[in-house]
Short mmCIF file of C-alpha atoms in Angstrom, two decimals:
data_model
loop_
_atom_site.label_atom_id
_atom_site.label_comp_id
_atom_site.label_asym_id
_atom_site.label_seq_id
_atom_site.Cartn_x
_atom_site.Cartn_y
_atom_site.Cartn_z
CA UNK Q 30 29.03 9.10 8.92
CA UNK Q 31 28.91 6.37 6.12
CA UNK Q 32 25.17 5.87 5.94
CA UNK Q 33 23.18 3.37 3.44
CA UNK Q 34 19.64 4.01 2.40
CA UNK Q 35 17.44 0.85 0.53
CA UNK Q 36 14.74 2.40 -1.12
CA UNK Q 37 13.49 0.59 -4.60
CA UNK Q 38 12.28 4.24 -5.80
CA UNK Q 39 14.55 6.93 -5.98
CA UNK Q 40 15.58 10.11 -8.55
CA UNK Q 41 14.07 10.45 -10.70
CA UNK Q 42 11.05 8.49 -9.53
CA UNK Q 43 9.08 11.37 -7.41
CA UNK Q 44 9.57 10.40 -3.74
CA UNK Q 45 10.72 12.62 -0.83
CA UNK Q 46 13.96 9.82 -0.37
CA UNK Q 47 15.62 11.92 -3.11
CA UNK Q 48 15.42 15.48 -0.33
CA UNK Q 49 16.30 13.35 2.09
CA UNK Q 50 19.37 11.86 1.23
CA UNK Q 51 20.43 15.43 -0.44
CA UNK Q 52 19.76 17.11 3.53
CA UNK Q 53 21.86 14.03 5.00
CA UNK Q 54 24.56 15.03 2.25
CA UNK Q 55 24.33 18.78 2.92
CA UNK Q 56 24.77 18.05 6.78
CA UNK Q 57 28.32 15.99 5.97
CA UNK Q 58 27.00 12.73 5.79
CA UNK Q 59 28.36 10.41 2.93
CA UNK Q 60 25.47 8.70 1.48
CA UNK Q 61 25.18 5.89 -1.04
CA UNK Q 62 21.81 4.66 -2.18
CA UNK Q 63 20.60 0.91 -3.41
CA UNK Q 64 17.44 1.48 -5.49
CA UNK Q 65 15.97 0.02 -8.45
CA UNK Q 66 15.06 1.61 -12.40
CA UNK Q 67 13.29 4.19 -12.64
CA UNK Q 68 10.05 3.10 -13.84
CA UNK Q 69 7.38 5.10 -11.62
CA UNK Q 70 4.46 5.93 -12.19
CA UNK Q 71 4.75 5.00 -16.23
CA UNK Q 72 5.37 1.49 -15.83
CA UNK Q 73 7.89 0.76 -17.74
CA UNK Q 74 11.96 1.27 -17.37
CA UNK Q 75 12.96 4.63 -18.97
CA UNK Q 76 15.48 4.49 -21.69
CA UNK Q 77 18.44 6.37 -19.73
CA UNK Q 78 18.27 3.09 -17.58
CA UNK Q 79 17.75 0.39 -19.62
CA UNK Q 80 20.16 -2.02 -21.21
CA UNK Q 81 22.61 -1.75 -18.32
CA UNK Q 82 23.01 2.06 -18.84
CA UNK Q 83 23.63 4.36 -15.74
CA UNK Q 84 23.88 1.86 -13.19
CA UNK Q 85 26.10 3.66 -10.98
CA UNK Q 86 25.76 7.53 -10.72
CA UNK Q 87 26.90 10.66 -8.19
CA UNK Q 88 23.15 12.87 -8.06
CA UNK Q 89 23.62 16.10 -6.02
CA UNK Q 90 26.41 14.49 -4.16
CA UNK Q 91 24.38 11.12 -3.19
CA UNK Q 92 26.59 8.15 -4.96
CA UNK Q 93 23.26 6.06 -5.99
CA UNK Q 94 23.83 1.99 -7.08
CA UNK Q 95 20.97 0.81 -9.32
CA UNK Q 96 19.72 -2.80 -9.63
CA UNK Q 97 17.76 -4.61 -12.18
CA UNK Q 98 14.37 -4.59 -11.65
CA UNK Q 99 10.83 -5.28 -14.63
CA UNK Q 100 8.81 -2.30 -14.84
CA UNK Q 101 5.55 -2.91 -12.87
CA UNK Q 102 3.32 -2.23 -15.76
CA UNK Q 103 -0.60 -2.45 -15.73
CA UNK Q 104 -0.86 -5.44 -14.37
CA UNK Q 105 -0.82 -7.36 -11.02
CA UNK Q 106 1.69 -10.25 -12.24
CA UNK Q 107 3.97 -7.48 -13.88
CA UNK Q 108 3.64 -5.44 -9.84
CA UNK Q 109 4.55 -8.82 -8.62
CA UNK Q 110 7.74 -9.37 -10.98
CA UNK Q 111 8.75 -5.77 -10.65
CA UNK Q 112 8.74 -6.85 -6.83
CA UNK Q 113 10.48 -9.57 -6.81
CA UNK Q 114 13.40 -8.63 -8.81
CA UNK Q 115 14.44 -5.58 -7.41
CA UNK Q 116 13.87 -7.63 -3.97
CA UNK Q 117 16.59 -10.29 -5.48
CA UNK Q 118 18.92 -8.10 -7.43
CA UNK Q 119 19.00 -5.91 -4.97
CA UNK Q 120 19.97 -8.04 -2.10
CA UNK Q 121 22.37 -9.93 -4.62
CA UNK Q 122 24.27 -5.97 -4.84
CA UNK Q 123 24.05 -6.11 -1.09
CA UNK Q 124 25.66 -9.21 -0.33
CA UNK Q 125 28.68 -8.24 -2.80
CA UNK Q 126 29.53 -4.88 -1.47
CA UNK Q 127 32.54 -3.90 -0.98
CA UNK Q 128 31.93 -0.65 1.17
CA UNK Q 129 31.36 -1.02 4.83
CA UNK Q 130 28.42 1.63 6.46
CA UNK Q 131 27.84 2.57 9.63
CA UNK Q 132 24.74 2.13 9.51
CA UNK Q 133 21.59 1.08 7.21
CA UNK Q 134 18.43 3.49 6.50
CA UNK Q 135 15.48 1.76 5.06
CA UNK Q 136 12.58 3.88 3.32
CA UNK Q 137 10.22 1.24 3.33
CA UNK Q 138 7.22 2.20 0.60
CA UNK Q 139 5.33 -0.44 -0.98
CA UNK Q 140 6.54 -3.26 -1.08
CA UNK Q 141 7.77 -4.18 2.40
CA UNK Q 142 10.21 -6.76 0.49
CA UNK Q 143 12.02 -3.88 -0.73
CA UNK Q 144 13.67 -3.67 2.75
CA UNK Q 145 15.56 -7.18 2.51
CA UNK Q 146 18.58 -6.45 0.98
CA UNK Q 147 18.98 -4.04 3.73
CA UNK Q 148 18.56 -7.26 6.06
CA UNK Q 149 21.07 -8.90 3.97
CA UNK Q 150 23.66 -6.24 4.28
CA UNK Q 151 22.86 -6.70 8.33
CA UNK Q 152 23.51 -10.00 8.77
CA UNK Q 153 27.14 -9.59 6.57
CA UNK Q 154 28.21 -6.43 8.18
CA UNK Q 155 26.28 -6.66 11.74
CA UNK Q 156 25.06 -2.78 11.13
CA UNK Q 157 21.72 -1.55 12.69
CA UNK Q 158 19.25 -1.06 10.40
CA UNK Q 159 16.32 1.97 11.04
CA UNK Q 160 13.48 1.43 8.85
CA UNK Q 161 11.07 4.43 8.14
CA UNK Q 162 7.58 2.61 7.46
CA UNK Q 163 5.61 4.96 4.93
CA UNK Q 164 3.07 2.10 3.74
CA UNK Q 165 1.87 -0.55 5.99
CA UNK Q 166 1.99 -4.25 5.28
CA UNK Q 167 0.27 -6.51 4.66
CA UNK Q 168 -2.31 -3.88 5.12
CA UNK Q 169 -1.49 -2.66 1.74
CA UNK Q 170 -2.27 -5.44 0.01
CA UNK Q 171 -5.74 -5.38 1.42
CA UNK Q 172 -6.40 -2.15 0.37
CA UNK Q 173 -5.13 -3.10 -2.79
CA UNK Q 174 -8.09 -6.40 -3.06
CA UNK Q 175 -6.27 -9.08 -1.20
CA UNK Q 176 -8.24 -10.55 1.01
CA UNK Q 177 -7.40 -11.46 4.73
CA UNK Q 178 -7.84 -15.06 4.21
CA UNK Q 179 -6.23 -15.75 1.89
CA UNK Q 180 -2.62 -17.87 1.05
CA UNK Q 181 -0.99 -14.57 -0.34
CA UNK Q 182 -1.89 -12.15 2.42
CA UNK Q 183 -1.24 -15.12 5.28
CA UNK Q 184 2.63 -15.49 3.41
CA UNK Q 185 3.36 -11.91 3.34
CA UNK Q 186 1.82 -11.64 6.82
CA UNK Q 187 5.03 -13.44 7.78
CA UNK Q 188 7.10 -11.81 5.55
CA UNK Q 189 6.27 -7.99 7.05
CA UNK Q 190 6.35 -8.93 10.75
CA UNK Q 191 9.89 -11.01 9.92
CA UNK Q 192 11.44 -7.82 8.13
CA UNK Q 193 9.79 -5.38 10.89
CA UNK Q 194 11.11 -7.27 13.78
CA UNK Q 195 14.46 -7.62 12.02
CA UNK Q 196 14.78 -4.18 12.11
CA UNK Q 197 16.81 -1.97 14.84
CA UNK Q 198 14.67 0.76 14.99
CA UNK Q 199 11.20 1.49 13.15
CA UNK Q 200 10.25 5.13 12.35
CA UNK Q 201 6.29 5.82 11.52
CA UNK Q 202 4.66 8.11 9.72
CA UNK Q 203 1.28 8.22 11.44
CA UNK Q 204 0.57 7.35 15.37
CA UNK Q 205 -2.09 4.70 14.20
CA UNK Q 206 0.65 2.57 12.49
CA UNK Q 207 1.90 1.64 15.93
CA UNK Q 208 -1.58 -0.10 16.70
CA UNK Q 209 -1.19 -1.67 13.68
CA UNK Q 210 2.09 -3.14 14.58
CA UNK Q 211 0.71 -3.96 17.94
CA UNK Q 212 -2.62 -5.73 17.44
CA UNK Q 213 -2.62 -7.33 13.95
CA UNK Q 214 1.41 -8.08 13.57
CA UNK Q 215 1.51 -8.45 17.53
CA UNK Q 216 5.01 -6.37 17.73
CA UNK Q 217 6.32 -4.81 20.35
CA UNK Q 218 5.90 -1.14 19.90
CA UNK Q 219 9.10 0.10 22.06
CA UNK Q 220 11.38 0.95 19.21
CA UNK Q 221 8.81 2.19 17.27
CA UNK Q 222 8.06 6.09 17.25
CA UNK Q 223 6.07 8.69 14.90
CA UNK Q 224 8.52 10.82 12.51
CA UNK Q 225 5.83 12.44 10.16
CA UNK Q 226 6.98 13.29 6.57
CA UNK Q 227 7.54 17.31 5.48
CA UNK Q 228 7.30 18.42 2.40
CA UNK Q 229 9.98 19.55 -0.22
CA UNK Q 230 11.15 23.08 0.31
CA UNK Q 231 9.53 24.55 -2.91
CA UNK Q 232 6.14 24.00 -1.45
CA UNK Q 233 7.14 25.54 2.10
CA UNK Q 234 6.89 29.32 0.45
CA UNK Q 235 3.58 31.59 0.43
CA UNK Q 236 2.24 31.05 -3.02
CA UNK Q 237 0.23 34.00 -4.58
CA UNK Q 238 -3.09 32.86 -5.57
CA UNK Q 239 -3.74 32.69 -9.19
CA UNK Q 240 -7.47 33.60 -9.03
CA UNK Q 241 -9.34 32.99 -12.57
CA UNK Q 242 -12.82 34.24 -11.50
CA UNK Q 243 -13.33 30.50 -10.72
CA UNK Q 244 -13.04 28.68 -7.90
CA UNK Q 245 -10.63 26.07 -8.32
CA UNK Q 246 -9.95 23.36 -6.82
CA UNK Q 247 -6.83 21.04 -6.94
CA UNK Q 248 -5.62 17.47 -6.61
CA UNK Q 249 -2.26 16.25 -7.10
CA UNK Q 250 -0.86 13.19 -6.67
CA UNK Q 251 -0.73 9.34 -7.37
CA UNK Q 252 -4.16 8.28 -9.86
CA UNK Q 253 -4.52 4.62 -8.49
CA UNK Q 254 -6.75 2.63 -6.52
CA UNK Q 255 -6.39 3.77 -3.20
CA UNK Q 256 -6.49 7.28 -3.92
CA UNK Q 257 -10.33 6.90 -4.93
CA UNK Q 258 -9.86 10.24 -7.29
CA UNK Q 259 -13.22 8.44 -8.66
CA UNK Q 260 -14.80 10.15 -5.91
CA UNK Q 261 -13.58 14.10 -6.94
CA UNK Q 262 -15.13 13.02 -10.88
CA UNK Q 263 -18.67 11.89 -9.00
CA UNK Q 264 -18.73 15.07 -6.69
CA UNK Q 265 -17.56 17.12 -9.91
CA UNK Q 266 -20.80 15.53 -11.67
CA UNK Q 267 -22.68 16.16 -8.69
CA UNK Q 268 -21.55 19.88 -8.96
CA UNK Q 269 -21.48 20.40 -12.97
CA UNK Q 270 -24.23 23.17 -12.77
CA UNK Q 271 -22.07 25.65 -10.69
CA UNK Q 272 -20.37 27.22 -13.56
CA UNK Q 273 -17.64 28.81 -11.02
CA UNK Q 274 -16.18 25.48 -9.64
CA UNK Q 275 -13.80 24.06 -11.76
CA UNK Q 276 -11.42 20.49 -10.38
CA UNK Q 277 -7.66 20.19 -11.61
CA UNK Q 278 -6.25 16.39 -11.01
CA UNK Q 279 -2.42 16.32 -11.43
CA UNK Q 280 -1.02 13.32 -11.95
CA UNK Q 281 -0.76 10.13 -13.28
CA UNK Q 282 -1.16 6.71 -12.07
CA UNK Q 283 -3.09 2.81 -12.98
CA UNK Q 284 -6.33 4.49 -12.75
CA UNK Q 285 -5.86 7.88 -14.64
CA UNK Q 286 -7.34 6.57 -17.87
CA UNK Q 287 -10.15 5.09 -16.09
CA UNK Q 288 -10.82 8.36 -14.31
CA UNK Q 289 -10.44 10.34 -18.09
CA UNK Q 290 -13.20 7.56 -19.27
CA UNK Q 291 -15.76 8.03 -16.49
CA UNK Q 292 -15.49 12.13 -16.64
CA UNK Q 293 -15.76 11.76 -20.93
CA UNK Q 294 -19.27 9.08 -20.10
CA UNK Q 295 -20.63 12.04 -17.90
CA UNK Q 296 -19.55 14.63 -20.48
CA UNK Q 297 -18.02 16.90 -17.95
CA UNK Q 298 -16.54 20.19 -18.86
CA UNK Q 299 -15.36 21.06 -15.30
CA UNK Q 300 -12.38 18.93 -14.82
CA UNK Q 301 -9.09 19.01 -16.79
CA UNK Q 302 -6.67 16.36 -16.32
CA UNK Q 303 -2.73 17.18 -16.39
CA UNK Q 304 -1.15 14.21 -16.28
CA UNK Q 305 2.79 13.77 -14.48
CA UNK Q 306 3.90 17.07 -13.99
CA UNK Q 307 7.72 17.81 -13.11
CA UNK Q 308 8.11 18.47 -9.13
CA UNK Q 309 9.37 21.77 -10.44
CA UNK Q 310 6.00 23.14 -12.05
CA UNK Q 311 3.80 22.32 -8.57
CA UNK Q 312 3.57 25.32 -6.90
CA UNK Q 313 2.45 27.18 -9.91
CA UNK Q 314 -0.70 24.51 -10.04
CA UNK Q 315 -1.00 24.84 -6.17
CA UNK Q 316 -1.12 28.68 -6.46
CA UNK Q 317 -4.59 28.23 -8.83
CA UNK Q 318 -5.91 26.20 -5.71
CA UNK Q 319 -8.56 27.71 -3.63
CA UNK Q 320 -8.22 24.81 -1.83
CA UNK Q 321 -6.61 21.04 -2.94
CA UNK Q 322 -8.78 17.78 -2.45
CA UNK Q 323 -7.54 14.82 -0.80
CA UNK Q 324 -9.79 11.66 -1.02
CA UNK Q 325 -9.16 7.94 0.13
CA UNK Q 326 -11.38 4.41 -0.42
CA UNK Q 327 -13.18 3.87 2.65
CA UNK Q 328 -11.28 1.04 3.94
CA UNK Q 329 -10.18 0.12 7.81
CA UNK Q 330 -6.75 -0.55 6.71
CA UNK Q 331 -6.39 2.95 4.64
CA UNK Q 332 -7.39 4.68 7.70
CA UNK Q 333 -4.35 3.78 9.51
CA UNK Q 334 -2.10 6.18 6.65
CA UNK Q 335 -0.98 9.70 6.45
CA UNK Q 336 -0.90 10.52 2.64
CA UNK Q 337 2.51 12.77 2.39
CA UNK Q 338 0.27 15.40 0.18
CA UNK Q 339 -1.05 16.14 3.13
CA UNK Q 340 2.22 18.09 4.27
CA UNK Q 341 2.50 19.41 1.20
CA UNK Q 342 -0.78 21.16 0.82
CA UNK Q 343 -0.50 22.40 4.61
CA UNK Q 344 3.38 23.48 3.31
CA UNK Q 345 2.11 25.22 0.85
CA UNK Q 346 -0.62 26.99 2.82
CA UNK Q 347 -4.27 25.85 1.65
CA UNK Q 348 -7.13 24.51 3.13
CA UNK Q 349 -7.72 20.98 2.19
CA UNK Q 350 -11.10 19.08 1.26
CA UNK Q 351 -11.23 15.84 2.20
CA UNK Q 352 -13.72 12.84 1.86
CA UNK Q 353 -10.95 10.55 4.25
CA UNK Q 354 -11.30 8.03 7.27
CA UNK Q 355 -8.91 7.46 10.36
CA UNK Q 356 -5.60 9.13 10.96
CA UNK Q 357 -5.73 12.18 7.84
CA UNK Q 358 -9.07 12.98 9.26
CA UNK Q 359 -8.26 13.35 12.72
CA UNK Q 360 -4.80 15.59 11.62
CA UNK Q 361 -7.19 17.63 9.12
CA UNK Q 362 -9.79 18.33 12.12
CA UNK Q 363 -7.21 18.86 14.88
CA UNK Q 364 -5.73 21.41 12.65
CA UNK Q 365 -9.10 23.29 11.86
CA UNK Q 366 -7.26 23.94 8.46
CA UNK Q 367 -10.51 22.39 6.41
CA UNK Q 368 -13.60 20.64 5.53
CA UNK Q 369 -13.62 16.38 5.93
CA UNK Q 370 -16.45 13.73 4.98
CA UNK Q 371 -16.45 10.09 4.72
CA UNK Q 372 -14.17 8.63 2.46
CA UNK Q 373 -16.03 7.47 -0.79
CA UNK Q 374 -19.42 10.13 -0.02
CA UNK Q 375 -19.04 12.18 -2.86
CA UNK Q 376 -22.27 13.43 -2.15
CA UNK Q 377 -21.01 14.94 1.13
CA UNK Q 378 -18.20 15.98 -0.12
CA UNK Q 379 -20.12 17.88 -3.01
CA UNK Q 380 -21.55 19.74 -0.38
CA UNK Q 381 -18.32 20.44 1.15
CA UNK Q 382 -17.12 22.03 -1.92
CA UNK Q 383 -20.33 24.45 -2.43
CA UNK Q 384 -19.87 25.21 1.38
CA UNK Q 385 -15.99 26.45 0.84
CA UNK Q 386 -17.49 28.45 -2.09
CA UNK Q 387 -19.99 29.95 -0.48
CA UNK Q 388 -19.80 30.38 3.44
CA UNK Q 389 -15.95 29.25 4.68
CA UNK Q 390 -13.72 31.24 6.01
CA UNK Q 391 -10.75 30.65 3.33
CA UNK Q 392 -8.29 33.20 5.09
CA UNK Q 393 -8.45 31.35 8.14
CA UNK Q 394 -7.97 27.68 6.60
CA UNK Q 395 -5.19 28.87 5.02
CA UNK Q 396 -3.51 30.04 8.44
CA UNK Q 397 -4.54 27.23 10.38
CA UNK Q 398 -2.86 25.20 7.71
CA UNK Q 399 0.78 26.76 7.30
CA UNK Q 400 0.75 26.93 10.98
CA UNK Q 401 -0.42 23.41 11.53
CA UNK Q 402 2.85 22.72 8.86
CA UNK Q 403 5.54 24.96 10.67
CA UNK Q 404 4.63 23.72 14.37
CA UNK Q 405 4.82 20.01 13.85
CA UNK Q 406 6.07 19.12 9.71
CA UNK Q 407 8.82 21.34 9.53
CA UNK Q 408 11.93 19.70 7.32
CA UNK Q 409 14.54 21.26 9.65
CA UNK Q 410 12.64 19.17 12.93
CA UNK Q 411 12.38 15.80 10.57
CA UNK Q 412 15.80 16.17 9.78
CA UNK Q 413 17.59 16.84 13.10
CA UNK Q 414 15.44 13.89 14.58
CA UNK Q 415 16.54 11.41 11.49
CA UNK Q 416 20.43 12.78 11.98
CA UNK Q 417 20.13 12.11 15.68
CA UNK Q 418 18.72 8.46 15.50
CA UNK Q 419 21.16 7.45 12.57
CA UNK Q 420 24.08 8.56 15.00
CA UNK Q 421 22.93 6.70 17.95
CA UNK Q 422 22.30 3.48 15.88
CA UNK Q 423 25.27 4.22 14.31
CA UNK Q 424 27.36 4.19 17.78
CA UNK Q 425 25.88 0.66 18.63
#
């Protein structure tokens, strides 16, 4: 099968599109990929990409096509250029293709434009297009500051229900999306049906626990505005005389250096900060986890999303600490693999922390949470169900 994935982020930008398309390869599939530059989470294009360099290129047997996109920067207006060019260059590469596909796969992150040339390819080639919705919109662009009311959420409003109800088939990542769809977009919900991410194979092993006479505690991940890693530095100050707990935040993102200031203005010596670190070099930092932290802003919208790190902690067997709202809560609780709080109470989830240390039952969390993983995340069961829908669009 001759399969075509739109995705603006992609190798080697660190999304789970990259394992993906690599499984769809491994299973026989031919699979060609329209993305962007890399330019995630830095900001700016790096210089194997620029100056029309490496625009075409075979990775692990995917053939991936790359179009011109700005970096997104630091700033809103450079986001907003970075997402309209790839959104026009792309569909431009899409509308001059030579290759025919049997069908169109759409990894649909943030932002929902990203999925147009895909709809541009559709209307040349009449192929059915399955989208796999990951972030939300427009409800990521209130979660981001925009407000409800205004021109710019009210345009791309139109924008995401157009591109959702153009598509053949819409996968989701968490059960609450489909309300979303339902109540605020007011689309049907009958094509639409929960595939939950898995994690990367590296993290589905049992990790030997690096124990330093501390206990540590780990977050990895994206540093931005959503992720409210603000929180973790407030609980950290809340906790700074309990010389055995110790916070590691991997990862890099708008609001790392803001996050860096705020822990140097409380002159905390309990957090270290490591920056982007190579997919590769995670389960070592996971293995120093007594348990990994996993905090959101407390906002409606926000509530409705699965973070992927999620699978990967459970993948990786630890119990998870979270100050979270709406759907992560609910897995987190049904799964009895950890502690949860309101999202933004770093107060609460202070006393979270100094509960693990001092009363939880770690062995269990960690069970609960691999087995949580295997029964309902596993990559071989996300896989299988992907293959299975591609084919059947594919046959239309």
């Amino acid at each position: 099968m001759k399969i075509l994935v739109v995705c603006q982020y992609y190798y080697p930008e660190p999304f789970r599109i990259s394992d993906i398309c690599e499984a769809l390869v491994s299973k026989g599939h031919k699979v060609t990929v329209l993305t962007g530059l890399p330019n995630y989470p830095e900001g700016k294009v790096l210089n194997d990409y620029r100056f029309g360099r490496n625009r075409k290129e075979i990775i692990r047997g995917v053939n991936v096509i790359r179009s011109f996109e700005i970096g997104r920067g630091k700033h809103k207006i450079n986001l907003f250029l970075n997402y309209l060019s790839f959104s026009i260059s792309a569909s431009l590469k899409a509308l001059l293709m030579k290759d025919e596909f049997d069908v169109v796969f759409v990894n649909q992150l943030s932002p929902v434009t990203m999925a147009i040339p895909a709809l541009v390819y559709k209307k040349r080639y009449k192929k059915k297009i399955l989208l796999y919705c990951l972030d939300l919109w427009p409800a990521s662009l209130v979660a981001g500051g925009v407000k409800e009311g205004s021109t710019i959420y009210a345009i791309f409003k139109k924008i995401s229900k157009w591109i959702y109800e153009s598509s053949d088939y819409i996968t989701v990542t968490s059960n609450m999306f489909k309300d979303y769809f339902e109540h605020t977009l007011n689309i049907r919900t009958k094509h639409i049906h929960h595939l939950p991410q898995y994690a990367e194979e590296l993290f589905s092993q049992k990790l030997k626990h690096e124990n330093n006479g501390n206990n540590n505690f780990v977050f990895a991940g994206n540093i931005g505005e959503i992720q409210s890693v603000e929180t973790i530095i407030k609980a950290a100050n809340h906790l700074k005389n309990r010389k055995d707990i110790f916070f590691h935040i991997v990862g890099d993102g708008s609001r790392l250096e803001e996050c860096k200031r705020i822990t140097s203005d409380l002159k905390l010596n309990n957090i270290k900060f490591y920056g982007r670190r190579p997919v590769s070099e995670m389960p070592k930092l996971y293995a120093l986890a007594d348990a990994m932290l996993l905090t959101l802003k407390d906002n409606q919208n926000l509530s409705y999303t699965l973070p992927g790190k999620v699978q990967s902690y459970m993948a990786a067997g630890k119990p998870i600490l979270c100050a979270i709202n709406g759907e992560a809560k609910k897995v987190i609780t049904d799964a009895e693999c950890g502690l949860v709080c309101q999202a933004e109470d770093y107060k609460s989830l202070a006393d979270l922390i100094a509960d693990f240390c001092d009363k939880a039952d770690r062995e269990q969390l960690a069970i609960n949470s691999y087995r949580y993983y295997t029964d309902n995340y596993s990559k071989d069961q996300f896989i299988k169900r992907l293959e299975d829908i591609l084919l059947n669009l594919g046959d239309k």
